[in-house]
Short mmCIF file of C-alpha atoms in Angstrom, two decimals:
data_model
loop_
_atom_site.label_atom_id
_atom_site.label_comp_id
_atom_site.label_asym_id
_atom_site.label_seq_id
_atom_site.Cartn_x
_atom_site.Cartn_y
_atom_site.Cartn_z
CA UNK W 1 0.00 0.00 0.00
CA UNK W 2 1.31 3.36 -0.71
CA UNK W 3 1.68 6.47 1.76
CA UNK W 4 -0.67 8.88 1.87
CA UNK W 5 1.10 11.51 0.55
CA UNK W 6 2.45 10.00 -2.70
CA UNK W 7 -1.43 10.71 -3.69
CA UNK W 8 -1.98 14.34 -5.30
CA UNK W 9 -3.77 16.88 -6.07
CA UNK W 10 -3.00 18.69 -9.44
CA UNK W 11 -4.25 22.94 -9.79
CA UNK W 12 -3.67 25.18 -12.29
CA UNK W 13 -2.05 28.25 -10.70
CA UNK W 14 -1.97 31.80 -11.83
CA UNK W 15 0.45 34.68 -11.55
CA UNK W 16 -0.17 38.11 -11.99
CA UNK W 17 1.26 41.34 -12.07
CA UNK W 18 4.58 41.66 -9.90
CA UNK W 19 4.09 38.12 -9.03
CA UNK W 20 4.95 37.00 -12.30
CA UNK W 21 7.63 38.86 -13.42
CA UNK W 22 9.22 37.70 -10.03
CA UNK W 23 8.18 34.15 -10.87
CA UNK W 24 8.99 34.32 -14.70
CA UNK W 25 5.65 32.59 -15.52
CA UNK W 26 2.06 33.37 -15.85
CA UNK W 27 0.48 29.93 -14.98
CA UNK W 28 1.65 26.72 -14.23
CA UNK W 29 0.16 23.36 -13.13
CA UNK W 30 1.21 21.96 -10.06
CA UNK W 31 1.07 18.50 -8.30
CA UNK W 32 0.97 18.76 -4.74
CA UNK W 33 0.99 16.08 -2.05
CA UNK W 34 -2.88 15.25 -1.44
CA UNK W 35 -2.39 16.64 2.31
CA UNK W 36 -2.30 20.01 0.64
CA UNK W 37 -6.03 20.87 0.96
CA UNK W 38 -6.17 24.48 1.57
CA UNK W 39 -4.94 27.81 -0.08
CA UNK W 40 -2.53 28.47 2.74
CA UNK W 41 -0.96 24.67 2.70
CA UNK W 42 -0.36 25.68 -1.01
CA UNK W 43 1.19 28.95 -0.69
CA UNK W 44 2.96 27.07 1.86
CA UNK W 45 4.69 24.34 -0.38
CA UNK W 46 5.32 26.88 -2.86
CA UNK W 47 7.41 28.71 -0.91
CA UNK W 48 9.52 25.76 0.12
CA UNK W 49 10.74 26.58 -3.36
CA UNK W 50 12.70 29.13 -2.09
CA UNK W 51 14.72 32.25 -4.08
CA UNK W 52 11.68 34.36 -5.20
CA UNK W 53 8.85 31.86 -3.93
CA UNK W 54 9.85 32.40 -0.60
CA UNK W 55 10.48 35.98 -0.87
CA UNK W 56 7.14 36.96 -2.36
CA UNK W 57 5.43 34.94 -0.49
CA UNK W 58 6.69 35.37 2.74
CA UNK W 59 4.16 35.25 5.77
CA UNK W 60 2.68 38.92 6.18
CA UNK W 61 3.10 39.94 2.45
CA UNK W 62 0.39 40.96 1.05
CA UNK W 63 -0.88 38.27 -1.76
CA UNK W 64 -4.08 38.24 -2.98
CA UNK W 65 -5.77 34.59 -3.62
CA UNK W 66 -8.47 33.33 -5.89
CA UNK W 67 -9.91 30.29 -6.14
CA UNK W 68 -12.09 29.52 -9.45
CA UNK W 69 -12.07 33.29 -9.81
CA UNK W 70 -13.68 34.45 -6.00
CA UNK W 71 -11.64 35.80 -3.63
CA UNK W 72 -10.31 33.16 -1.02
CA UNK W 73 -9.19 33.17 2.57
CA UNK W 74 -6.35 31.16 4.17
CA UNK W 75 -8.62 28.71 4.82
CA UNK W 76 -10.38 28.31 1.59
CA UNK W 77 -9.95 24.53 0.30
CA UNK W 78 -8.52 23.01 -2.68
CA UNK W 79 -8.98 20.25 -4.80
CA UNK W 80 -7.82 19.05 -7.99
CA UNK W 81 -8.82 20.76 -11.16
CA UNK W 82 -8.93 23.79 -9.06
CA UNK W 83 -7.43 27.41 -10.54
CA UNK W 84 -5.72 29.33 -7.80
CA UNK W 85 -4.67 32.76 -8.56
CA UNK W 86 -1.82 34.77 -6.50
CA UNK W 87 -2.08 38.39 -6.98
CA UNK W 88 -0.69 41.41 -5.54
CA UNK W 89 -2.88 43.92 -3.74
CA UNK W 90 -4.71 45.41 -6.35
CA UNK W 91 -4.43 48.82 -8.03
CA UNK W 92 -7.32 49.35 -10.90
CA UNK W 93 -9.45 52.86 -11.12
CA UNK H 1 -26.59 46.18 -15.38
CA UNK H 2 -23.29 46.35 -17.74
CA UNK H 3 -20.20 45.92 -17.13
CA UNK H 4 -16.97 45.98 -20.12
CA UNK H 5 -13.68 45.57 -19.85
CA UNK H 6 -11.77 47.10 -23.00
CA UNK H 7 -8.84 48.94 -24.92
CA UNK H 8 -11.24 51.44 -26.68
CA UNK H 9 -12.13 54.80 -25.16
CA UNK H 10 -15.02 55.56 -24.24
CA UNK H 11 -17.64 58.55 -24.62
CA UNK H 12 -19.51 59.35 -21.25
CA UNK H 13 -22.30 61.12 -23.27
CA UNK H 14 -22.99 58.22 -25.61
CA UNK H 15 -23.68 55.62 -22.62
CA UNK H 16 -25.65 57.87 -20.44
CA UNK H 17 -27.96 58.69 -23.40
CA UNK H 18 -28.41 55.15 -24.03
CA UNK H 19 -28.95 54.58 -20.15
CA UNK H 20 -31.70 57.00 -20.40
CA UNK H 21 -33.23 56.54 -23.17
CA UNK H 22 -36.73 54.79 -22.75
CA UNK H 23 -36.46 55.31 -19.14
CA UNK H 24 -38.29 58.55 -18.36
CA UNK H 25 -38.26 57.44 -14.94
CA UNK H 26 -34.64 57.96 -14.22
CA UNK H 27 -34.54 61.35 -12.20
CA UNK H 28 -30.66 61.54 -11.28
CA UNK H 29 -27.70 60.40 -12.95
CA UNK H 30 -24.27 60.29 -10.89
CA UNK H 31 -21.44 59.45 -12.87
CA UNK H 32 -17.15 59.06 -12.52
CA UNK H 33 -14.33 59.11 -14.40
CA UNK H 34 -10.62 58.24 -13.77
CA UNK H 35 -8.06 59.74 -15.60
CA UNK H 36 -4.59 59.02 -16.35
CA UNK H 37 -2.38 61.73 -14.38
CA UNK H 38 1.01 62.57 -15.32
CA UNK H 39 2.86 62.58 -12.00
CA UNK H 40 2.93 59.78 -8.82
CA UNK H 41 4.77 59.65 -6.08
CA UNK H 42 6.60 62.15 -7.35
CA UNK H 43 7.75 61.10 -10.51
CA UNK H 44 6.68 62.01 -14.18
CA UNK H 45 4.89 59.23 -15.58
CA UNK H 46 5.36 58.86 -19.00
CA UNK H 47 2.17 56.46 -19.91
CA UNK H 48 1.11 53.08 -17.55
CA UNK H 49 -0.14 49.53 -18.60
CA UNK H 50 -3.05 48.10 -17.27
CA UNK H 51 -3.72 44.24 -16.97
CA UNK H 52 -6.10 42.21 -15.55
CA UNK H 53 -7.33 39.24 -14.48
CA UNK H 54 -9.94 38.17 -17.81
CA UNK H 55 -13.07 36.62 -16.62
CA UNK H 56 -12.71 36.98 -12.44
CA UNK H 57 -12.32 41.24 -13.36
CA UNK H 58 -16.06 40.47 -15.16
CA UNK H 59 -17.38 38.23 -12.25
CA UNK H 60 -16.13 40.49 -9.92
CA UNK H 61 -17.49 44.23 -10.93
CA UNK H 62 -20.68 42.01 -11.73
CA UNK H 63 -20.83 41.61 -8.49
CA UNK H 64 -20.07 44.89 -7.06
CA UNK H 65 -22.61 46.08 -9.31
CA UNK H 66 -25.15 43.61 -7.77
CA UNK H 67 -24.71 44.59 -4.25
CA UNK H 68 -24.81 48.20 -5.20
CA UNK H 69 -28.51 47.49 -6.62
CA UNK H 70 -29.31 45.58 -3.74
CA UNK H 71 -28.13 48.67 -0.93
CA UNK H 72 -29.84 51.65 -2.74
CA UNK H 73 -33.13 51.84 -4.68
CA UNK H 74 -30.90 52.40 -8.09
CA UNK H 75 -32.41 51.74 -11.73
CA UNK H 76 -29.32 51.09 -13.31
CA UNK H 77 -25.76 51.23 -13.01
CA UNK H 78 -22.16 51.14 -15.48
CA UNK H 79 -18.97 50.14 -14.86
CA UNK H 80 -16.42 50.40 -17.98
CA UNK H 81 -12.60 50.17 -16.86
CA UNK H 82 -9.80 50.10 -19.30
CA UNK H 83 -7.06 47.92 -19.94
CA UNK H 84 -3.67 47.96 -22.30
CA UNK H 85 -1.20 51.17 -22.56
CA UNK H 86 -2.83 54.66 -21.29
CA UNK H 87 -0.80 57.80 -21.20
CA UNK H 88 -1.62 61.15 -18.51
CA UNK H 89 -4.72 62.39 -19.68
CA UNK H 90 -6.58 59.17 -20.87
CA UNK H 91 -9.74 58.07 -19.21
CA UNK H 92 -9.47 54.78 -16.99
CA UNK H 93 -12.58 53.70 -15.55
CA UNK H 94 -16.18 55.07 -15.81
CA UNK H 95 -19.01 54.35 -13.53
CA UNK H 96 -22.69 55.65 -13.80
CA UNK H 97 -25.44 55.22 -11.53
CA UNK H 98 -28.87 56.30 -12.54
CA UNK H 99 -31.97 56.38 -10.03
CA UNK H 100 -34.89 58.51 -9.19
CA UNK H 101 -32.97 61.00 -6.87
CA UNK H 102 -29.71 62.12 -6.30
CA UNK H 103 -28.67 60.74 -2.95
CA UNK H 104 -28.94 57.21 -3.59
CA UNK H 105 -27.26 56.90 -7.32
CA UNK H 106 -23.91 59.66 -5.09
CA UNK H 107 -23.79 56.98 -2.96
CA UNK H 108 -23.92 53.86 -4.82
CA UNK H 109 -21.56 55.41 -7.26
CA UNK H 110 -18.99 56.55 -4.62
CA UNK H 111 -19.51 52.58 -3.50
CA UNK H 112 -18.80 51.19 -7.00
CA UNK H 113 -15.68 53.36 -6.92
CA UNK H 114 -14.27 52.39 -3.39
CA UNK H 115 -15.10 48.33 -4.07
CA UNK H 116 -13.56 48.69 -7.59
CA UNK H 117 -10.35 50.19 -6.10
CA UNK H 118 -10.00 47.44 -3.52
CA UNK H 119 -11.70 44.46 -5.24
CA UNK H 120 -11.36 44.05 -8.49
CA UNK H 121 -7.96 42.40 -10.36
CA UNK H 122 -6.63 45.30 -12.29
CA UNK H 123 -2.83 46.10 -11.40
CA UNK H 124 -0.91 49.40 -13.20
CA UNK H 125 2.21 49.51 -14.05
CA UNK H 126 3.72 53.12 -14.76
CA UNK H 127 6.70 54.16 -17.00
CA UNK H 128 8.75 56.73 -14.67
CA UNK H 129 12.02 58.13 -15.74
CA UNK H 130 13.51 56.00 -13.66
CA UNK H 131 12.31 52.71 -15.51
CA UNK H 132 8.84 50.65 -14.92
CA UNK H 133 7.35 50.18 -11.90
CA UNK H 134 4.58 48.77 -10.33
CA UNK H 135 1.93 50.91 -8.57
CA UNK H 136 1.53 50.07 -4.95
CA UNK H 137 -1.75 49.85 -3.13
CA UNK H 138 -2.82 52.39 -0.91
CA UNK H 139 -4.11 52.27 2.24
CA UNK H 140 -6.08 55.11 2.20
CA UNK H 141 -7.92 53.30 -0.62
CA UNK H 142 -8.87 50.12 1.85
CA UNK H 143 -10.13 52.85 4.49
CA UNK H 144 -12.44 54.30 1.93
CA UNK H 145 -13.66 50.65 0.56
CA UNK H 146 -14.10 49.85 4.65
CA UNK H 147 -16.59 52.62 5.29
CA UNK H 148 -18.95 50.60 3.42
CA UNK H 149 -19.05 47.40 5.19
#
């Protein structure tokens, strides 16, 4: 039987703005560990990445999330198929 | 209830009179527009870039929209932002509220402003003569968007 985490859950992930010109991409789809279930357990692994990831996503930075295009919280869950967007704080008008 | 995201210019005139027209009802229209300016922070700006986030920007100033009809006693209300290269004295955004007196369509207008400001996934990016930049949020923005809630 296999451990639990070699199960996963595969989003599509935006980038936007300052975020991706510090990321160099614009989307990307990413397999996570199935114990990844919410937007801050994401943002989490991605910064594990470290150089830029960490940087811009540093705890207290301000990075706005989206899930399927509404506004999410910390605590807002994911699953598979999902799009998550990371934005900056926004600056339209 | 409209909402467009686009390049083109647009003509404040021309969508009021089609607002009104038919609707002899309407008895105040409050409108807004945003215009490029040529100087932030202290620096010249030379022209900005708008982009946004196709599809959630819709969804969301649908939205804002919707809860502006649902706080005042509006008939109608426009929201028209645009996106792409602007230089200082281009319009940005427009919003017009139309309603039967002036109170409710100032207010709901000032609301579709602040929530716009704060809400909706548009991020500017200004040429300076000291290279390209992005433009930070401001808190004074958030305060404004606040008083509503």
């Amino acid at each position: 039987m296999k451990p639990d985490d070699s199960r996963i859950t595969t989003v599509e992930v935006l980038y936007f703005a300052r975020l991706r010109e510090a990321f160099g991409c614009d989307s990307e789809q990413v397999a996570v560990p199935e114990s990844v279930k919410d937007v801050a357990g994401l943002t989490a692994w991605l910064r594990q990445r470290g150089a830029a990831w960490a940087h811009e996503l540093a705890p207290g930075k301000p990075v706005l999330i989206a899930v399927n295009q509404d506004m999410a919280g910390a605590d807002t869950p994911i699953k598979s198929g999902d799009t998550v967007a990371l934005m900056p704080p926004v600056t339209g008008g | 209830m409209t909402v467009r995201v686009q390049t083109a210019d647009f003509d404040i005139g021309a969508e009021i009179a089609a607002m009104r027209r038919g609707n002899p009802k309407v008895g105040a229209v409050a409108s807004f527009i945003g215009v490029v300016r040529d100087l932030n922070e202290g620096d010249r700006v030379a022209e900005m870039t708008l982009e946004h986030y196709p599809g959630m920007t819709e969804k969301a100033l649908e939205k804002m929209v919707a809860e502006a009809r649902s706080r005042w006693d509006i008939y109608d209300a426009l929201v028209i932002h645009r996106v792409g290269t602007l230089k200082p004295g281009d319009q940005i955004v427009l919003v017009v509220v139309t309603g039967a007196h002036r109170s409710e369509a100032f207010d709901a207008c000032e609301f579709l402003m602040d929530y716009l400001k704060t809400r909706a996934p548009f991020w500017k990016k200004e040429q300076t003569p000291a290279g390209a930049r992005w433009v930070e949020a401001r808190e004074s923005d958030d305060a404004a968007a606040d008083r509503w809630s």
